[in-house]
PDB file of C-alpha atoms in Angstrom:
ATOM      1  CA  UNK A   1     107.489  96.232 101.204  1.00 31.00           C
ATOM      2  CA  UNK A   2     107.195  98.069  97.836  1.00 36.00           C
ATOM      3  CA  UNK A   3     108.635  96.612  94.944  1.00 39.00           C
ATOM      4  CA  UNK A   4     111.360  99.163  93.481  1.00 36.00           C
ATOM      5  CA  UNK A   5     111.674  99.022  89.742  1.00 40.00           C
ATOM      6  CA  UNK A   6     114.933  99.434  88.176  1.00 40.00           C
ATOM      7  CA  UNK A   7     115.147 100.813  85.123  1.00 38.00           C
ATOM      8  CA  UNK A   8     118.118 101.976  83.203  1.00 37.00           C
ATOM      9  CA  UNK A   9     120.282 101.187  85.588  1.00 36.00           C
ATOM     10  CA  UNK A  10     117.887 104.224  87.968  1.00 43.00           C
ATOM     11  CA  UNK A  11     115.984 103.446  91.159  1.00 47.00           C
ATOM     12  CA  UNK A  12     112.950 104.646  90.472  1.00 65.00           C
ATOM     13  CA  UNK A  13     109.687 105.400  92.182  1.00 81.00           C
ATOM     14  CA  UNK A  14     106.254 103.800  92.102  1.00 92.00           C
ATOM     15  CA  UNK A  15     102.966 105.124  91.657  1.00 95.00           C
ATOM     16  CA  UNK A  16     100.786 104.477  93.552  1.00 96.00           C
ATOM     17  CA  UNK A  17      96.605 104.365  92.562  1.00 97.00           C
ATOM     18  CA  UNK A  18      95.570 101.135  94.895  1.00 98.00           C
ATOM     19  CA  UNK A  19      94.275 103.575  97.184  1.00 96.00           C
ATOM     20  CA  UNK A  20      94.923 107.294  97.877  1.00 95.00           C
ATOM     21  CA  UNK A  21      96.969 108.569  94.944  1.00 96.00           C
ATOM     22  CA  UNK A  22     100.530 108.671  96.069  1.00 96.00           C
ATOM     23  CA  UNK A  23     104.449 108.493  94.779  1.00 94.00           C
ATOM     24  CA  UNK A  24     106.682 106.032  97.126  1.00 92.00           C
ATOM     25  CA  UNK A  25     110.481 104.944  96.809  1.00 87.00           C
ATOM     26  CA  UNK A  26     111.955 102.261  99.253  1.00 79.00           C
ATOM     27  CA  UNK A  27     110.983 103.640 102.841  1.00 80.00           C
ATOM     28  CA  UNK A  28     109.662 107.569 101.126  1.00 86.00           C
ATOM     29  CA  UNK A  29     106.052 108.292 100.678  1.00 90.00           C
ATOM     30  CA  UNK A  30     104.306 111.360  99.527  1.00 92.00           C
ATOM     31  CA  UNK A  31     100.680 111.991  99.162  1.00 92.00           C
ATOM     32  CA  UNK A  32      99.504 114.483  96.279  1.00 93.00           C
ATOM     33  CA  UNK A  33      97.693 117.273  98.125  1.00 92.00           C
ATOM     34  CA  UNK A  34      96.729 119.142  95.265  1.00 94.00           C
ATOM     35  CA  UNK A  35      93.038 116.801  93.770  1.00 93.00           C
ATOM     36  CA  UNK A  36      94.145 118.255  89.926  1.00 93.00           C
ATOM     37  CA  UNK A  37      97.621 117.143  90.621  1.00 96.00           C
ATOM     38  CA  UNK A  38      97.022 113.428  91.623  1.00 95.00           C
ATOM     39  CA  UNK A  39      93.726 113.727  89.097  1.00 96.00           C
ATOM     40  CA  UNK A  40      96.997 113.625  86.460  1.00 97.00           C
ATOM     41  CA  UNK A  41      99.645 111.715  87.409  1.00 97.00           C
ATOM     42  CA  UNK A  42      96.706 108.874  88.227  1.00 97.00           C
ATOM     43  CA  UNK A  43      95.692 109.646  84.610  1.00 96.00           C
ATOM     44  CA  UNK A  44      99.046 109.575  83.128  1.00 97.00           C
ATOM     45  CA  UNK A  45      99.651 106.169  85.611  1.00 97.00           C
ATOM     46  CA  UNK A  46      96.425 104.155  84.023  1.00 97.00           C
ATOM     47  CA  UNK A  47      98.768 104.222  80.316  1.00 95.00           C
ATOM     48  CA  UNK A  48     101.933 104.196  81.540  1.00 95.00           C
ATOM     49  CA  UNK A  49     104.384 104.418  78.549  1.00 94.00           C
ATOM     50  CA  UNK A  50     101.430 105.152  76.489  1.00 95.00           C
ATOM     51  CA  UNK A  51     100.259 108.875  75.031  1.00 96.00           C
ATOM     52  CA  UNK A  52      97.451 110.282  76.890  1.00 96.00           C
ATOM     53  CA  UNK A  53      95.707 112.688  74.689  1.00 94.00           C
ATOM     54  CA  UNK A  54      94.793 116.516  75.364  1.00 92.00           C
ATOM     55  CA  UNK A  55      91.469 116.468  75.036  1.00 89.00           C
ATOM     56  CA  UNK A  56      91.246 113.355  77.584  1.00 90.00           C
ATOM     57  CA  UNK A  57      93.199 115.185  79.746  1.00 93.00           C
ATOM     58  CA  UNK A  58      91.229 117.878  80.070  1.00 90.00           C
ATOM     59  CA  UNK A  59      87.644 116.051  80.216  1.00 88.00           C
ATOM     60  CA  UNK A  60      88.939 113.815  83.560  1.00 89.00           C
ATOM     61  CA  UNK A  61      90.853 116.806  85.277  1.00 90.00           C
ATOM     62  CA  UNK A  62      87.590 118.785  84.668  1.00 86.00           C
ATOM     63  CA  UNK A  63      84.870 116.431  84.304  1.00 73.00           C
ATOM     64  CA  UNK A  64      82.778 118.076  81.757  1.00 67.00           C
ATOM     65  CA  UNK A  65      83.001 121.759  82.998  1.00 73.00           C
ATOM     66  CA  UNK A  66      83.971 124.003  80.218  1.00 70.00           C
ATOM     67  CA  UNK A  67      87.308 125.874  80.630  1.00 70.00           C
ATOM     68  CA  UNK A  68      88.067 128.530  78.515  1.00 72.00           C
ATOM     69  CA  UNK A  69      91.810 128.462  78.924  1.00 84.00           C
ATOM     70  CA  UNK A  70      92.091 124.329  79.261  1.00 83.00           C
ATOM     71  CA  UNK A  71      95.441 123.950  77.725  1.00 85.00           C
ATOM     72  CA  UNK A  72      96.869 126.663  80.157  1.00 89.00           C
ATOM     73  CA  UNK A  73      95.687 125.189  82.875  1.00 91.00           C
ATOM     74  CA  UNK A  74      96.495 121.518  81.875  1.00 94.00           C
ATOM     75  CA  UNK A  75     100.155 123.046  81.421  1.00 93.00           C
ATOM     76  CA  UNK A  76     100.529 124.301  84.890  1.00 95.00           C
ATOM     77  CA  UNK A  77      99.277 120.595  86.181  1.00 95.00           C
ATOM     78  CA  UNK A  78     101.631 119.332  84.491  1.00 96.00           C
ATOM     79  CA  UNK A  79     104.587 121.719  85.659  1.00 96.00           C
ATOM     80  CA  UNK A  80     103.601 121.161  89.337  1.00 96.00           C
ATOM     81  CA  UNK A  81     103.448 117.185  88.460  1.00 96.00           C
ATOM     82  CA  UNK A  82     106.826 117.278  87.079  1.00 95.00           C
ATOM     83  CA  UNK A  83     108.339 119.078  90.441  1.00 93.00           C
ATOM     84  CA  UNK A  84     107.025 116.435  92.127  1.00 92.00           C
ATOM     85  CA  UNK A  85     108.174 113.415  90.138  1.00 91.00           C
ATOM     86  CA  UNK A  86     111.830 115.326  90.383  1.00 88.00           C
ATOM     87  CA  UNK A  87     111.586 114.509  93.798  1.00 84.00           C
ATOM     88  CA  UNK A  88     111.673 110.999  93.496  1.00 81.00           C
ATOM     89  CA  UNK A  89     114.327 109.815  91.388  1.00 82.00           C
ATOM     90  CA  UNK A  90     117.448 111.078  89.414  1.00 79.00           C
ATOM     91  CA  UNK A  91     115.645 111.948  86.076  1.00 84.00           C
ATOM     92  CA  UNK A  92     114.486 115.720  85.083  1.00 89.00           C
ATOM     93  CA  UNK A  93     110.416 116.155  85.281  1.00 89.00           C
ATOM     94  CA  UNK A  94     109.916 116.731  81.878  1.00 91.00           C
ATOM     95  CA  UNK A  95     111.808 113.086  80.899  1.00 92.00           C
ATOM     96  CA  UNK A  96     109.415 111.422  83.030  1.00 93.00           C
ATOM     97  CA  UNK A  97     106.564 113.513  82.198  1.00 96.00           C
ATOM     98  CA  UNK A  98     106.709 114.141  78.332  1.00 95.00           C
ATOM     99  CA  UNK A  99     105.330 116.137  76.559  1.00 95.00           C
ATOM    100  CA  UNK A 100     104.342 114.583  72.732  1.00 93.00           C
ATOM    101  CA  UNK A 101     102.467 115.603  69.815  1.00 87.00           C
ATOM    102  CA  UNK A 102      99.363 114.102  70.878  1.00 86.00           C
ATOM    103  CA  UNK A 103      99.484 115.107  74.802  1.00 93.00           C
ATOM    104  CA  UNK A 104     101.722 113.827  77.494  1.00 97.00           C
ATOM    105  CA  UNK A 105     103.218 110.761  78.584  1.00 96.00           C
ATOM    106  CA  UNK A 106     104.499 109.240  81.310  1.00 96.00           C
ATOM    107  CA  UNK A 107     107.723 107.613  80.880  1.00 94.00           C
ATOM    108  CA  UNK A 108     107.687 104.706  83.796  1.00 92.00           C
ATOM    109  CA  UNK A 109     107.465 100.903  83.013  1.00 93.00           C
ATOM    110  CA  UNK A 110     104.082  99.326  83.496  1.00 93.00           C
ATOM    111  CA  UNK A 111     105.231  97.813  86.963  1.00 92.00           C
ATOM    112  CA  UNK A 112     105.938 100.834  88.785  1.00 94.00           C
ATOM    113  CA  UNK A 113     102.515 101.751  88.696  1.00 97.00           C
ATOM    114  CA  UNK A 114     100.792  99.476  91.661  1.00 97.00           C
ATOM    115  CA  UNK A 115      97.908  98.814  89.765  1.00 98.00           C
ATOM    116  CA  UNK A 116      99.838  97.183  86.784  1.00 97.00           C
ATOM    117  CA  UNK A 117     101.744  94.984  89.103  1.00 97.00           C
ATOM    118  CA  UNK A 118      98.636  94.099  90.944  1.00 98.00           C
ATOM    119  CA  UNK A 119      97.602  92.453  87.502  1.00 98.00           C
ATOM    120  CA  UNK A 120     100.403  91.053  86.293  1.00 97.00           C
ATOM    121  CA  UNK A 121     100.953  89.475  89.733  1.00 98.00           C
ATOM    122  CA  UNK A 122      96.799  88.454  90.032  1.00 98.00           C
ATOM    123  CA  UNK A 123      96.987  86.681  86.664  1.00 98.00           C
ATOM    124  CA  UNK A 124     100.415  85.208  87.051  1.00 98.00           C
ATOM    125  CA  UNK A 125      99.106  83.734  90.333  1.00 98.00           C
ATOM    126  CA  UNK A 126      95.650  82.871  89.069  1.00 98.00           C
ATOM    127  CA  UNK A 127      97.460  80.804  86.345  1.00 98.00           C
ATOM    128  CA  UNK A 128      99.065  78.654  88.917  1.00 98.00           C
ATOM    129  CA  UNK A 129      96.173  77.918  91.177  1.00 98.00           C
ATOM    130  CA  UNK A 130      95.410  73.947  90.419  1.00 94.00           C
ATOM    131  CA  UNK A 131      98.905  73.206  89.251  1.00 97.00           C
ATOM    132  CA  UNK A 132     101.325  74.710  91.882  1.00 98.00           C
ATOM    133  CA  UNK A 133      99.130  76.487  94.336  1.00 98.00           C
ATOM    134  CA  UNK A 134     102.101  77.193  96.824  1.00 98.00           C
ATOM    135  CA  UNK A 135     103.520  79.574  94.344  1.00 98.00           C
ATOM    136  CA  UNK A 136      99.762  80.926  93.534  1.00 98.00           C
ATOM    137  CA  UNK A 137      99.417  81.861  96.807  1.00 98.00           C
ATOM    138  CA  UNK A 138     103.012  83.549  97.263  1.00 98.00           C
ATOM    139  CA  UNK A 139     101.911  85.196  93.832  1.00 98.00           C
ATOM    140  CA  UNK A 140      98.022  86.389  95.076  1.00 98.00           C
ATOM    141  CA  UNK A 141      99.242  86.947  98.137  1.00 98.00           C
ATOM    142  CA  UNK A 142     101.822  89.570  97.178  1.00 98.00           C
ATOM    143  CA  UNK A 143      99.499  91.481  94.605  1.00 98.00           C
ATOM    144  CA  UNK A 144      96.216  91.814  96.951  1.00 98.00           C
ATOM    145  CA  UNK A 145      99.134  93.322  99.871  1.00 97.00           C
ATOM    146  CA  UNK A 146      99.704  95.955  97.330  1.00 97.00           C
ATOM    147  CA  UNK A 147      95.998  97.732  97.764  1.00 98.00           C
ATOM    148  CA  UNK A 148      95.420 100.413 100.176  1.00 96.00           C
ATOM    149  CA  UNK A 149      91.930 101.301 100.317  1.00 95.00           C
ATOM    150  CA  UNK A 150      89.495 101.980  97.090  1.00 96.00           C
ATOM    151  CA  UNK A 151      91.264 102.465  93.729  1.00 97.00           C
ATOM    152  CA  UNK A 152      91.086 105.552  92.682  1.00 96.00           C
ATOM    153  CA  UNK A 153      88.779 107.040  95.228  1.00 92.00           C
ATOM    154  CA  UNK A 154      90.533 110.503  95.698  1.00 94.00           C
ATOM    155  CA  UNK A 155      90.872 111.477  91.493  1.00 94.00           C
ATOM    156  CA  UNK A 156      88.406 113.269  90.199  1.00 89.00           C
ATOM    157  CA  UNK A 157      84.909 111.669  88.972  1.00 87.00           C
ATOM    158  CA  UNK A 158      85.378 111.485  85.296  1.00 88.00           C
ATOM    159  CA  UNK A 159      84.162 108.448  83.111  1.00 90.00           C
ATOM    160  CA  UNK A 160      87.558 106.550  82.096  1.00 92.00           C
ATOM    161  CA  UNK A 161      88.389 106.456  86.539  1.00 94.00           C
ATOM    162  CA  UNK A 162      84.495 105.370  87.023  1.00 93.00           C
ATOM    163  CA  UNK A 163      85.490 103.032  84.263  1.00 95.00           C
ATOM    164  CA  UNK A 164      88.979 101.861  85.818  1.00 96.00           C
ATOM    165  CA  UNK A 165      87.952 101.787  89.394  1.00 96.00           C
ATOM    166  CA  UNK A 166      85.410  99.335  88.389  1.00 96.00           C
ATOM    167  CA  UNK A 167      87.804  97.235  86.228  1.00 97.00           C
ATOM    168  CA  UNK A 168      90.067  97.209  89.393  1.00 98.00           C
ATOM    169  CA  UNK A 169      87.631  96.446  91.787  1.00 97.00           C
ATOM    170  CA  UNK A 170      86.467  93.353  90.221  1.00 97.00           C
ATOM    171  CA  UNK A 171      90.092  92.317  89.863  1.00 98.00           C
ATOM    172  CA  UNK A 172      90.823  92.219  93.081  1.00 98.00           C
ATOM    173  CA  UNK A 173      87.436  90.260  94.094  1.00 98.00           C
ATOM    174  CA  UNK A 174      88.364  87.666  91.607  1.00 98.00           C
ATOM    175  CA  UNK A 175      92.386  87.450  93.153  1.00 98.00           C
ATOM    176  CA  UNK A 176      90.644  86.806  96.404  1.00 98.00           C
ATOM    177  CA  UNK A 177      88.451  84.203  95.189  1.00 98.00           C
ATOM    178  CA  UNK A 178      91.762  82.584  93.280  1.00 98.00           C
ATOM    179  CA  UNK A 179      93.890  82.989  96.686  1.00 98.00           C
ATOM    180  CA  UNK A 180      91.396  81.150  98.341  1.00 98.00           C
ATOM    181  CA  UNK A 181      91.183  78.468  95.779  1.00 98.00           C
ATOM    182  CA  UNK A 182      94.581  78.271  95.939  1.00 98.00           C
ATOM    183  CA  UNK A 183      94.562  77.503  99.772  1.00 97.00           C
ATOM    184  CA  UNK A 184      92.332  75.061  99.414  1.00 97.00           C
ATOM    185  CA  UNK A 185      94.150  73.196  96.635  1.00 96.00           C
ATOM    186  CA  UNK A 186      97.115  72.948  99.049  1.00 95.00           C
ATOM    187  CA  UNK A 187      94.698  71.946 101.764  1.00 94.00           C
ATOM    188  CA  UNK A 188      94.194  74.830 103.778  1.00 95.00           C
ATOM    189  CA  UNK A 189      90.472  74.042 104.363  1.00 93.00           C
ATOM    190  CA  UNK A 190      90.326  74.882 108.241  1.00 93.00           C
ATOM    191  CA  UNK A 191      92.496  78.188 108.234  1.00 94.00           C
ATOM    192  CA  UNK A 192      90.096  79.593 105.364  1.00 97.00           C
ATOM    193  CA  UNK A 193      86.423  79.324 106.912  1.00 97.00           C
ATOM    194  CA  UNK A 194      86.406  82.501 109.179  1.00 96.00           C
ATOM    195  CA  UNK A 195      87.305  84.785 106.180  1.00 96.00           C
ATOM    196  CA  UNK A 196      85.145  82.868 103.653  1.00 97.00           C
ATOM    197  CA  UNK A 197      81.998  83.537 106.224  1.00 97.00           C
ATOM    198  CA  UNK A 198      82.529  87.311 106.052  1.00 97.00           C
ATOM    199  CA  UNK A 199      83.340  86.917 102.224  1.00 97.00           C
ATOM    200  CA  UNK A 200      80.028  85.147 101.435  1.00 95.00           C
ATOM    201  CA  UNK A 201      77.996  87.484 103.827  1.00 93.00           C
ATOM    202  CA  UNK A 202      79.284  90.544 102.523  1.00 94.00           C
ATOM    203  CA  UNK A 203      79.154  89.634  98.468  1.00 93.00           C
ATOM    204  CA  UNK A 204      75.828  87.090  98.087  1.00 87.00           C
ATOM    205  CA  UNK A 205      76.005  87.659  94.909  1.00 89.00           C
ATOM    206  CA  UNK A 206      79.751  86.228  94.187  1.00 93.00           C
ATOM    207  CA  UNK A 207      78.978  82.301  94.353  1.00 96.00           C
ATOM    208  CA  UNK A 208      81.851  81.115  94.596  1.00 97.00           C
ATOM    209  CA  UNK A 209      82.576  82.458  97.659  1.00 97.00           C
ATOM    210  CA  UNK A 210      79.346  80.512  98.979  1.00 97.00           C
ATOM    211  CA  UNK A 211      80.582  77.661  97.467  1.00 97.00           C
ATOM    212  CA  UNK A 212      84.256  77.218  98.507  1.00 98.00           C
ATOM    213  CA  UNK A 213      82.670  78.366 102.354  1.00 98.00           C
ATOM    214  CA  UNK A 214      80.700  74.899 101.232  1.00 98.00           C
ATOM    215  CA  UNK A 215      83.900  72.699 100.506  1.00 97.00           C
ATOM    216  CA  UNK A 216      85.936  74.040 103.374  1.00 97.00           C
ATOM    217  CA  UNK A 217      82.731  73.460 105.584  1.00 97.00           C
ATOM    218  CA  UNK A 218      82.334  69.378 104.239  1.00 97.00           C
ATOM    219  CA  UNK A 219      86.333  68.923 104.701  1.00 96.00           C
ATOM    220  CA  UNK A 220      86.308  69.626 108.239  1.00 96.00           C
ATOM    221  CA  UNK A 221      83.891  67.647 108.794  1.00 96.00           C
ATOM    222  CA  UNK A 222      80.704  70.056 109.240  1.00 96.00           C
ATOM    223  CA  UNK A 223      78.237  68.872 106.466  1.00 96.00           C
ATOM    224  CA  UNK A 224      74.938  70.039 107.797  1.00 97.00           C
ATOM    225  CA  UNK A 225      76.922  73.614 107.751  1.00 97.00           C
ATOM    226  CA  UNK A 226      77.519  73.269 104.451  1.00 97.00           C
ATOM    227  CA  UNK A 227      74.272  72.338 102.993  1.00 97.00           C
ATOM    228  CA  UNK A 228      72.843  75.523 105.121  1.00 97.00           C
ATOM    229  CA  UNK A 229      75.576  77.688 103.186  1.00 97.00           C
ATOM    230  CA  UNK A 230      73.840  76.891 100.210  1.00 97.00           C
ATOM    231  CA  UNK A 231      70.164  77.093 101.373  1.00 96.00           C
ATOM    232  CA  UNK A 232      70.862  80.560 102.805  1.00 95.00           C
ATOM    233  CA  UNK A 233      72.378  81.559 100.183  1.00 94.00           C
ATOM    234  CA  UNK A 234      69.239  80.288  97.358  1.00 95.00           C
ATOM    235  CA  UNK A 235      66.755  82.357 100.107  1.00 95.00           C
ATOM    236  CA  UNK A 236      69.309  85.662  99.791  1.00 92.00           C
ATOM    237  CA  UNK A 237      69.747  85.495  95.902  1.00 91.00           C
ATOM    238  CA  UNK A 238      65.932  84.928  95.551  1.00 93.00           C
ATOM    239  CA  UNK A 239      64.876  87.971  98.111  1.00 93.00           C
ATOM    240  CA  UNK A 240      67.649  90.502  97.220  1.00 89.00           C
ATOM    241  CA  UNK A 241      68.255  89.669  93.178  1.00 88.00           C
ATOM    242  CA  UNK A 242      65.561  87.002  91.988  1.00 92.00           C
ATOM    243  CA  UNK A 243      67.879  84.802  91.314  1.00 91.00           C
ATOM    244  CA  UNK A 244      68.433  81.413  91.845  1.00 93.00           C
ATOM    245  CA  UNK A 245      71.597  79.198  92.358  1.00 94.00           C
ATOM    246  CA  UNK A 246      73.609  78.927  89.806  1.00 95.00           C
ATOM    247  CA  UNK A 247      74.479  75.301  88.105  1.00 96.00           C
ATOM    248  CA  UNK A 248      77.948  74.765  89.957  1.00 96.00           C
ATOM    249  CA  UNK A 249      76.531  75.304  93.158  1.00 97.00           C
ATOM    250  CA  UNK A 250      73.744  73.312  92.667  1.00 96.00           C
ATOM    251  CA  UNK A 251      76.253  70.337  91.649  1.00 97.00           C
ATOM    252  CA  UNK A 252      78.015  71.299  94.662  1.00 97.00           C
ATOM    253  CA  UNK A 253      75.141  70.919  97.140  1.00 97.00           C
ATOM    254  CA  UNK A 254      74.288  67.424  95.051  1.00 97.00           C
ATOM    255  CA  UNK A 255      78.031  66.461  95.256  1.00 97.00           C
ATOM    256  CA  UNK A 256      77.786  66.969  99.567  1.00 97.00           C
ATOM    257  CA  UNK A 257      74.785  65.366  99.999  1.00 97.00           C
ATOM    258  CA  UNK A 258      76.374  62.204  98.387  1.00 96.00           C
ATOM    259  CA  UNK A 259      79.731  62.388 100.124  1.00 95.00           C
ATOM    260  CA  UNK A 260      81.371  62.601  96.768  1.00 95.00           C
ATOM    261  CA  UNK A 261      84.961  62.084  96.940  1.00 91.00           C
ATOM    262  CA  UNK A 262      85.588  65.032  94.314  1.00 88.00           C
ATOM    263  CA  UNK A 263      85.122  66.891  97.103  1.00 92.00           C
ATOM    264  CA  UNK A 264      88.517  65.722  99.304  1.00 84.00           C
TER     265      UNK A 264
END
């Protein structure tokens, strides 16, 4: 279920960027059909609270082309936004879309934007993952639900959403990685193995992956598994990157080899 953000004392919708850019409220979702449209209010929804400038504006609506009329055309974006923001709760367009000496703002709190309540739900979960990994998992759990498909994938190709997309991306990798650790902290070893197998397959290059597939392997009981985790993993690194094994996992494939009670 979407989280609803109140503010002021006024329901108020979320933005939505995990995914096709979109506005939702309670049970209400709209797509933005119009690629300049949702090109802006994804823009505006990176900073919420926070001035976007003009001249920014313009570059990721327009991605280097040179307009001659870019402030007319910015303005109309923005006029079309603002009809659709009206839409969606009780304030006028041009309170939630403001316009400021500098360039426009959009006049939300951080969390009704999914992608800033993605983070502030990864890294309160992440925080909890060795010391109350019931409530890291609730927490992970809650902000990996929130994504939709690729961030960002139907905006426009300018640098800061390259940038962003990225940013996001590898958050979300890493909230996996922490769910999982969280799991098995609370000793979830046997209900993670299926998903750690496709995790490790599809993203050699992620170790940890490999190695938690390695601990929840050894905990149920299937050792020689685990050691060839981490020898087909040394033979993928070394054909696809030139790499070798990093130090952890190396410790790791020491640590099962041993029986090392670390590892329970």
């Amino acid at each position: 279920m979407l989280r609803i953000v109140q503010w002021l004392g006024v329901m108020t919708m979320q933005v939505q960027i995990l995914g096709a850019v979109a506005l939702a409220q309670a049970d209400r979702r709209m797509g933005v059909a119009a690629r300049q449209v949702r090109t802006l209010l994804a823009l505006l929804a990176l900073s919420p609270g926070t001035p976007v400038p003009f001249d920014q504006l313009v570059e990721e609506l327009w991605a280097g082309k040179q307009m001659g009329n870019a402030r007319n055309a910015l303005q109309a974006n923005v006029v079309r936004l603002r009809k659709l923001l009206e839409q969606f709760t009780d304030r006028p367009g041009d309170e939630l879309l403001r316009t400021v000496s500098s360039g426009y703002l959009l006049d939300v709190p951080g969390d009704a934007v999914d992608a800033h309540l993605f983070r502030d739900l990864a890294d309160r979960g992440s925080d909890r993952v060795h010391t109350r990994p019931d409530e890291a998992i609730e927490l992970l759990e809650r902000a990996l639900r929130l994504w939709r498909g690729p961030a960002l994938f139907d905006v426009s190709d300018g640098l800061r959403f390259r940038i962003e997309a990225a940013r996001l991306d590898e958050r979300r990798l890493s909230a996996r990685e922490d769910l999982i650790a969280a799991k098995l902290a609370n000793g979830e070893d046997r209900g993670v193995v299926s998903e750690l197998k496709q995790l490790a397959a599809e993203y050699p290059e992620r170790e940890r992956f490999s190695e938690q597939l390695m601990v929840a392997l050894y905990r149920n009981g299937r050792q020689t598994e685990a050691l060839d985790v981490f020898h087909h993993t040394r033979r993928r690194l070394a054909s696809e990157l030139g790499l070798e094994p990093g130090r952890a996992m190396r410790r790791l494939y020491q640590a099962i080899l041993v029986h090392d009670q670390v590892l329970l």
